[in-house]
Amino acid sequence: MELLDNLAIGFATAFTLGNILYCFIGVLLGTMVGVLPGLGPIATIAMLLPLTFSLPPVSALIMLSGIYYGAQYGGSTTAILVNLPGESGSVVTALDGYQMARKGRAGQALATAAMGSFFAGSIATLVIALAAPPLAELALQFGPADYFSLMVLGLVAAVALASGSLLKAFIMVFLGLILGLAGTDVETGAQRFTFGLPQLSDGVNFVALSMGVFGLGEIIRNLEHEHSRDVGVKRVSGLMLSRDDFRRIIAPVLRGTALGTVLGILPGGGAVLSSFAAYTIEKKISKNRQEFGKGAIEGVAAPEAANNAGAQTSFIPMLTLGIPSNPVMALMIGALIIQGITPGPNVVTDDPSLFWGLIVSMWLGNFLLILLNLPLIGIWVKMLTIPYNYLFPAIIAFTAIGVYSVNSNTFDVYAMALFGVVGYALVKLDFEPAPLLLGFVLGPMLEEFLRRAMLMSRGDFSVFVTEPISAVLLLVSAGLLVLVLLPSIRAKREEAFQE
Amino acid sequence: MAGDLARPRDVIGGLATVAVGIGFLTMGTDLDFGTARQMGPGYFPVVLSVFLIILGLALVIVAWRRPLEEGTAGSIPWRTIALIVLPTVFFGVTLRGLGLPITLFLTLLAVALASRYASIKSAFTISAIVTAFCYLVFIAGLNLNLPVIGSWLQLSDRSSADAPTATSN
């Protein structure tokens, strides 16, 4: 069976000493970063992006993706132990997880999170292995109009699922799109938005933008609200789940996995959306729903499974279509582009060792995480006590060095500083920066497909609705928008984000 | 709405958006617009800027009708911003001149003081530790192309192109 052949390639690639090491480093870093509030996978991946230059593409991806799903594990640790989710995918875990900890059941919560995550991660890996190749083949049927509409869907979904005002999320997207266009226009050679600066002829440096907005901007914001963190951790003992516990978590884990797997694939989907949805649904249908919010073990099992499944399946659109479904994936695409690989449907067939190696290593990463997490809990807890004022200079050091080393260009450092101010301004004005990054990555692509579609249709805009795939995608986008704008859904959405 | 819209914060946000949109529009109209069939470099930027302006106006209008936001959200931590942004710029300016270790140490010293829990001593400590760590990891360990001894500090009569970097060409 072809799948077995492909998996064989994957195993051969993933299980080299080097790649095992990179996987380990990735998940370790990811967990660490997930544990530390104020530092997330986006900033970390952005910081390490320049370093991946010198690595072979598959190793780079293995390490970076390890950071992403590793952070989901780490984030749950802090969510449970100190009610401070280190990662946004773990926000809902804190709701019941922390309550369990207060009742002395921290160990059980942590064990549930770990096991749920591992199960979900393994299933998600399998799903990717099965679904990606046919999806890639389907994608080869896509014409430019279809790609355009798919990206529109992705952007609409990102906006719909962004917390906060829709209007402002849209503004962020458009701002990102325009910024993405800066530089030399590939088709005509015209200089756009470059202010005559040669350093901008290749466009705004993606790393400078992301590190500035997500790194520096975040730091300024954190310093503004700096307070000493009182950890007050309960002792963690007793990691064993009782039989009753075990029975209770099976269904939530299954449901969470299913939900996360599906939601992760959607553009705009990923860990955050999946965990929220899983928690909400679980609460609705659970027999023990009155326990939710007070330490229901299902309230930990479902979102933890979901966030891990969602994190991993969100790789699918990136790997098969070359379209990022969330800012982390946008960074992954950035990593691939640095390596000279253009992500798209061809990657699966042209570079099977890259694709399958990554998939197998994801499973390996999940395995390593479950080995790592439970024994190392003590260390993670100690790390939580590092005061922020020791942490952030290190972050700044890494970001400054990182952004410089992309092009050995000090201009990028200045750009990053500027974007740091911009990033802070955005946060201050209550704009969520993530859609900006997405728009930035998709801007040039969007334009290219628009151009091509128009060229082929001789200027006829109706092509976007006459092409069947495109029409469907646009319909879904419109539907999604309407759905989100409907008053009743609006209220639910606010409620979900209110917590 | 979660992330409630509030005056004056979002009116400001909306106006800023409009201003940015106008800026891009101005630059975009300098470019060749082209036709729908053969889109020039200015086509998409102009369309996007127009959208941006419209959205910004919408935000101003919608936010205008919202309750006035009370609270200290309006204060801007200038000192913090300055102590993060300016040292970063300093880093860029002096990296090639002073070399990584010195530049980084000085930069971090300034940056560390942005925290309200910082003391001169803690700033020194953390700057030293992180600088040492970065040297070990990035230069000794990963061999990145970073200047170690800056060109300004060259004792002999060498141009900056000869500044020793971690990777010699």
mmCIF file of N, CA and C in Angstrom, chain A residues 199 205 207-209 211-212 216 396-420, chain B residues 84-96 103 107 146:
data_model
loop_
_atom_site.group_PDB
_atom_site.id
_atom_site.type_symbol
_atom_site.label_atom_id
_atom_site.label_comp_id
_atom_site.label_asym_id
_atom_site.label_seq_id
_atom_site.Cartn_x
_atom_site.Cartn_y
_atom_site.Cartn_z
ATOM 1 N N GLN A 199 16.717 48.900 0.705
ATOM 2 C CA GLN A 199 16.512 47.767 1.611
ATOM 3 C C GLN A 199 15.075 47.277 1.599
ATOM 4 N N ASN A 205 10.704 42.916 5.738
ATOM 5 C CA ASN A 205 11.208 41.650 6.226
ATOM 6 C C ASN A 205 10.186 41.002 7.157
ATOM 7 N N VAL A 207 10.370 38.558 9.178
ATOM 8 C CA VAL A 207 10.835 38.299 10.533
ATOM 9 C C VAL A 207 10.836 39.592 11.343
ATOM 10 N N ALA A 208 11.261 40.688 10.719
ATOM 11 C CA ALA A 208 11.254 41.970 11.438
ATOM 12 C C ALA A 208 9.839 42.335 11.856
ATOM 13 N N LEU A 209 8.909 42.129 10.954
ATOM 14 C CA LEU A 209 7.518 42.445 11.257
ATOM 15 C C LEU A 209 7.000 41.573 12.398
ATOM 16 N N MET A 211 8.603 39.668 14.614
ATOM 17 C CA MET A 211 9.284 39.827 15.892
ATOM 18 C C MET A 211 8.986 41.173 16.518
ATOM 19 N N GLY A 212 8.833 42.180 15.660
ATOM 20 C CA GLY A 212 8.522 43.495 16.197
ATOM 21 C C GLY A 212 7.148 43.507 16.834
ATOM 22 N N LEU A 216 8.586 42.437 20.476
ATOM 23 C CA LEU A 216 8.785 43.690 21.195
ATOM 24 C C LEU A 216 7.471 44.285 21.677
ATOM 25 N N ILE A 396 14.657 39.916 24.105
ATOM 26 C CA ILE A 396 15.107 40.991 23.226
ATOM 27 C C ILE A 396 16.438 40.644 22.582
ATOM 28 N N ALA A 397 17.315 40.040 23.354
ATOM 29 C CA ALA A 397 18.599 39.642 22.786
ATOM 30 C C ALA A 397 18.378 38.683 21.625
ATOM 31 N N PHE A 398 17.548 37.666 21.859
ATOM 32 C CA PHE A 398 17.324 36.677 20.803
ATOM 33 C C PHE A 398 16.684 37.310 19.578
ATOM 34 N N THR A 399 15.704 38.185 19.817
ATOM 35 C CA THR A 399 15.038 38.761 18.660
ATOM 36 C C THR A 399 15.977 39.661 17.877
ATOM 37 N N ALA A 400 16.770 40.448 18.580
ATOM 38 C CA ALA A 400 17.668 41.354 17.864
ATOM 39 C C ALA A 400 18.686 40.569 17.043
ATOM 40 N N ILE A 401 19.285 39.582 17.682
ATOM 41 C CA ILE A 401 20.261 38.766 16.965
ATOM 42 C C ILE A 401 19.584 38.036 15.821
ATOM 43 N N GLY A 402 18.433 37.486 16.131
ATOM 44 C CA GLY A 402 17.712 36.721 15.126
ATOM 45 C C GLY A 402 17.387 37.530 13.888
ATOM 46 N N VAL A 403 16.827 38.716 14.100
ATOM 47 C CA VAL A 403 16.408 39.469 12.928
ATOM 48 C C VAL A 403 17.620 39.944 12.124
ATOM 49 N N TYR A 404 18.694 40.267 12.814
ATOM 50 C CA TYR A 404 19.888 40.671 12.086
ATOM 51 C C TYR A 404 20.413 39.548 11.230
ATOM 52 N N SER A 405 20.386 38.350 11.776
ATOM 53 C CA SER A 405 21.049 37.254 11.070
ATOM 54 C C SER A 405 20.288 36.758 9.849
ATOM 55 N N VAL A 406 19.068 37.250 9.623
ATOM 56 C CA VAL A 406 18.371 36.805 8.416
ATOM 57 C C VAL A 406 19.106 37.272 7.169
ATOM 58 N N ASN A 407 19.416 38.572 7.142
ATOM 59 C CA ASN A 407 20.089 39.114 5.960
ATOM 60 C C ASN A 407 21.371 39.833 6.296
ATOM 61 N N SER A 408 21.849 39.675 7.514
ATOM 62 C CA SER A 408 23.014 40.433 7.976
ATOM 63 C C SER A 408 22.820 41.909 7.687
ATOM 64 N N ASN A 409 21.641 42.388 8.026
ATOM 65 C CA ASN A 409 21.219 43.695 7.579
ATOM 66 C C ASN A 409 20.721 44.479 8.782
ATOM 67 N N THR A 410 21.384 45.574 9.114
ATOM 68 C CA THR A 410 20.930 46.297 10.306
ATOM 69 C C THR A 410 19.617 47.026 10.061
ATOM 70 N N PHE A 411 19.289 47.270 8.827
ATOM 71 C CA PHE A 411 18.019 47.926 8.532
ATOM 72 C C PHE A 411 16.865 47.138 9.116
ATOM 73 N N ASP A 412 16.981 45.822 9.055
ATOM 74 C CA ASP A 412 15.921 44.982 9.586
ATOM 75 C C ASP A 412 15.755 45.181 11.087
ATOM 76 N N VAL A 413 16.866 45.455 11.761
ATOM 77 C CA VAL A 413 16.771 45.703 13.201
ATOM 78 C C VAL A 413 15.957 46.972 13.449
ATOM 79 N N TYR A 414 16.232 48.008 12.631
ATOM 80 C CA TYR A 414 15.460 49.245 12.785
ATOM 81 C C TYR A 414 13.990 48.995 12.477
ATOM 82 N N ALA A 415 13.752 48.209 11.425
ATOM 83 C CA ALA A 415 12.376 47.893 11.062
ATOM 84 C C ALA A 415 11.682 47.200 12.212
ATOM 85 N N MET A 416 12.393 46.274 12.842
ATOM 86 C CA MET A 416 11.803 45.556 13.956
ATOM 87 C C MET A 416 11.463 46.508 15.101
ATOM 88 N N ALA A 417 12.368 47.449 15.359
ATOM 89 C CA ALA A 417 12.099 48.421 16.421
ATOM 90 C C ALA A 417 10.835 49.210 16.098
ATOM 91 N N LEU A 418 10.751 49.641 14.851
ATOM 92 C CA LEU A 418 9.565 50.377 14.421
ATOM 93 C C LEU A 418 8.314 49.535 14.613
ATOM 94 N N PHE A 419 8.378 48.286 14.184
ATOM 95 C CA PHE A 419 7.207 47.439 14.320
ATOM 96 C C PHE A 419 6.898 47.134 15.777
ATOM 97 N N GLY A 420 7.907 47.220 16.604
ATOM 98 C CA GLY A 420 7.642 47.056 18.026
ATOM 99 C C GLY A 420 6.705 48.156 18.506
ATOM 100 N N ILE B 84 12.819 50.204 25.485
ATOM 101 C CA ILE B 84 12.843 48.976 24.698
ATOM 102 C C ILE B 84 13.257 49.305 23.272
ATOM 103 N N VAL B 85 12.657 50.334 22.718
ATOM 104 C CA VAL B 85 12.863 50.620 21.306
ATOM 105 C C VAL B 85 14.226 51.238 21.029
ATOM 106 N N LEU B 86 14.588 52.243 21.818
ATOM 107 C CA LEU B 86 15.849 52.927 21.536
ATOM 108 C C LEU B 86 17.080 52.021 21.680
ATOM 109 N N PRO B 87 17.149 51.215 22.729
ATOM 110 C CA PRO B 87 18.293 50.294 22.775
ATOM 111 C C PRO B 87 18.339 49.360 21.578
ATOM 112 N N THR B 88 17.166 48.950 21.081
ATOM 113 C CA THR B 88 17.150 48.084 19.907
ATOM 114 C C THR B 88 17.764 48.807 18.716
ATOM 115 N N VAL B 89 17.383 50.059 18.554
ATOM 116 C CA VAL B 89 17.976 50.846 17.480
ATOM 117 C C VAL B 89 19.479 50.968 17.698
ATOM 118 N N PHE B 90 19.843 51.218 18.936
ATOM 119 C CA PHE B 90 21.261 51.305 19.294
ATOM 120 C C PHE B 90 21.995 50.041 18.863
ATOM 121 N N PHE B 91 21.352 48.911 19.132
ATOM 122 C CA PHE B 91 21.935 47.627 18.742
ATOM 123 C C PHE B 91 22.235 47.610 17.251
ATOM 124 N N GLY B 92 21.244 48.035 16.466
ATOM 125 C CA GLY B 92 21.441 48.045 15.023
ATOM 126 C C GLY B 92 22.561 48.968 14.601
ATOM 127 N N VAL B 93 22.618 50.128 15.242
ATOM 128 C CA VAL B 93 23.624 51.109 14.849
ATOM 129 C C VAL B 93 25.028 50.635 15.180
ATOM 130 N N THR B 94 25.183 50.026 16.337
ATOM 131 C CA THR B 94 26.544 49.745 16.806
ATOM 132 C C THR B 94 27.009 48.313 16.606
ATOM 133 N N LEU B 95 26.141 47.448 16.130
ATOM 134 C CA LEU B 95 26.532 46.037 16.072
ATOM 135 C C LEU B 95 27.823 45.836 15.286
ATOM 136 N N ARG B 96 27.860 46.426 14.088
ATOM 137 C CA ARG B 96 29.049 46.205 13.272
ATOM 138 C C ARG B 96 30.234 46.986 13.807
ATOM 139 N N THR B 103 28.016 45.396 22.175
ATOM 140 C CA THR B 103 26.725 45.979 21.796
ATOM 141 C C THR B 103 25.597 45.334 22.566
ATOM 142 N N THR B 107 23.116 47.126 25.188
ATOM 143 C CA THR B 107 21.699 47.145 24.835
ATOM 144 C C THR B 107 20.857 46.553 25.947
ATOM 145 N N LEU B 146 28.041 36.844 12.760
ATOM 146 C CA LEU B 146 27.902 38.036 13.580
ATOM 147 C C LEU B 146 29.272 38.609 13.908
#
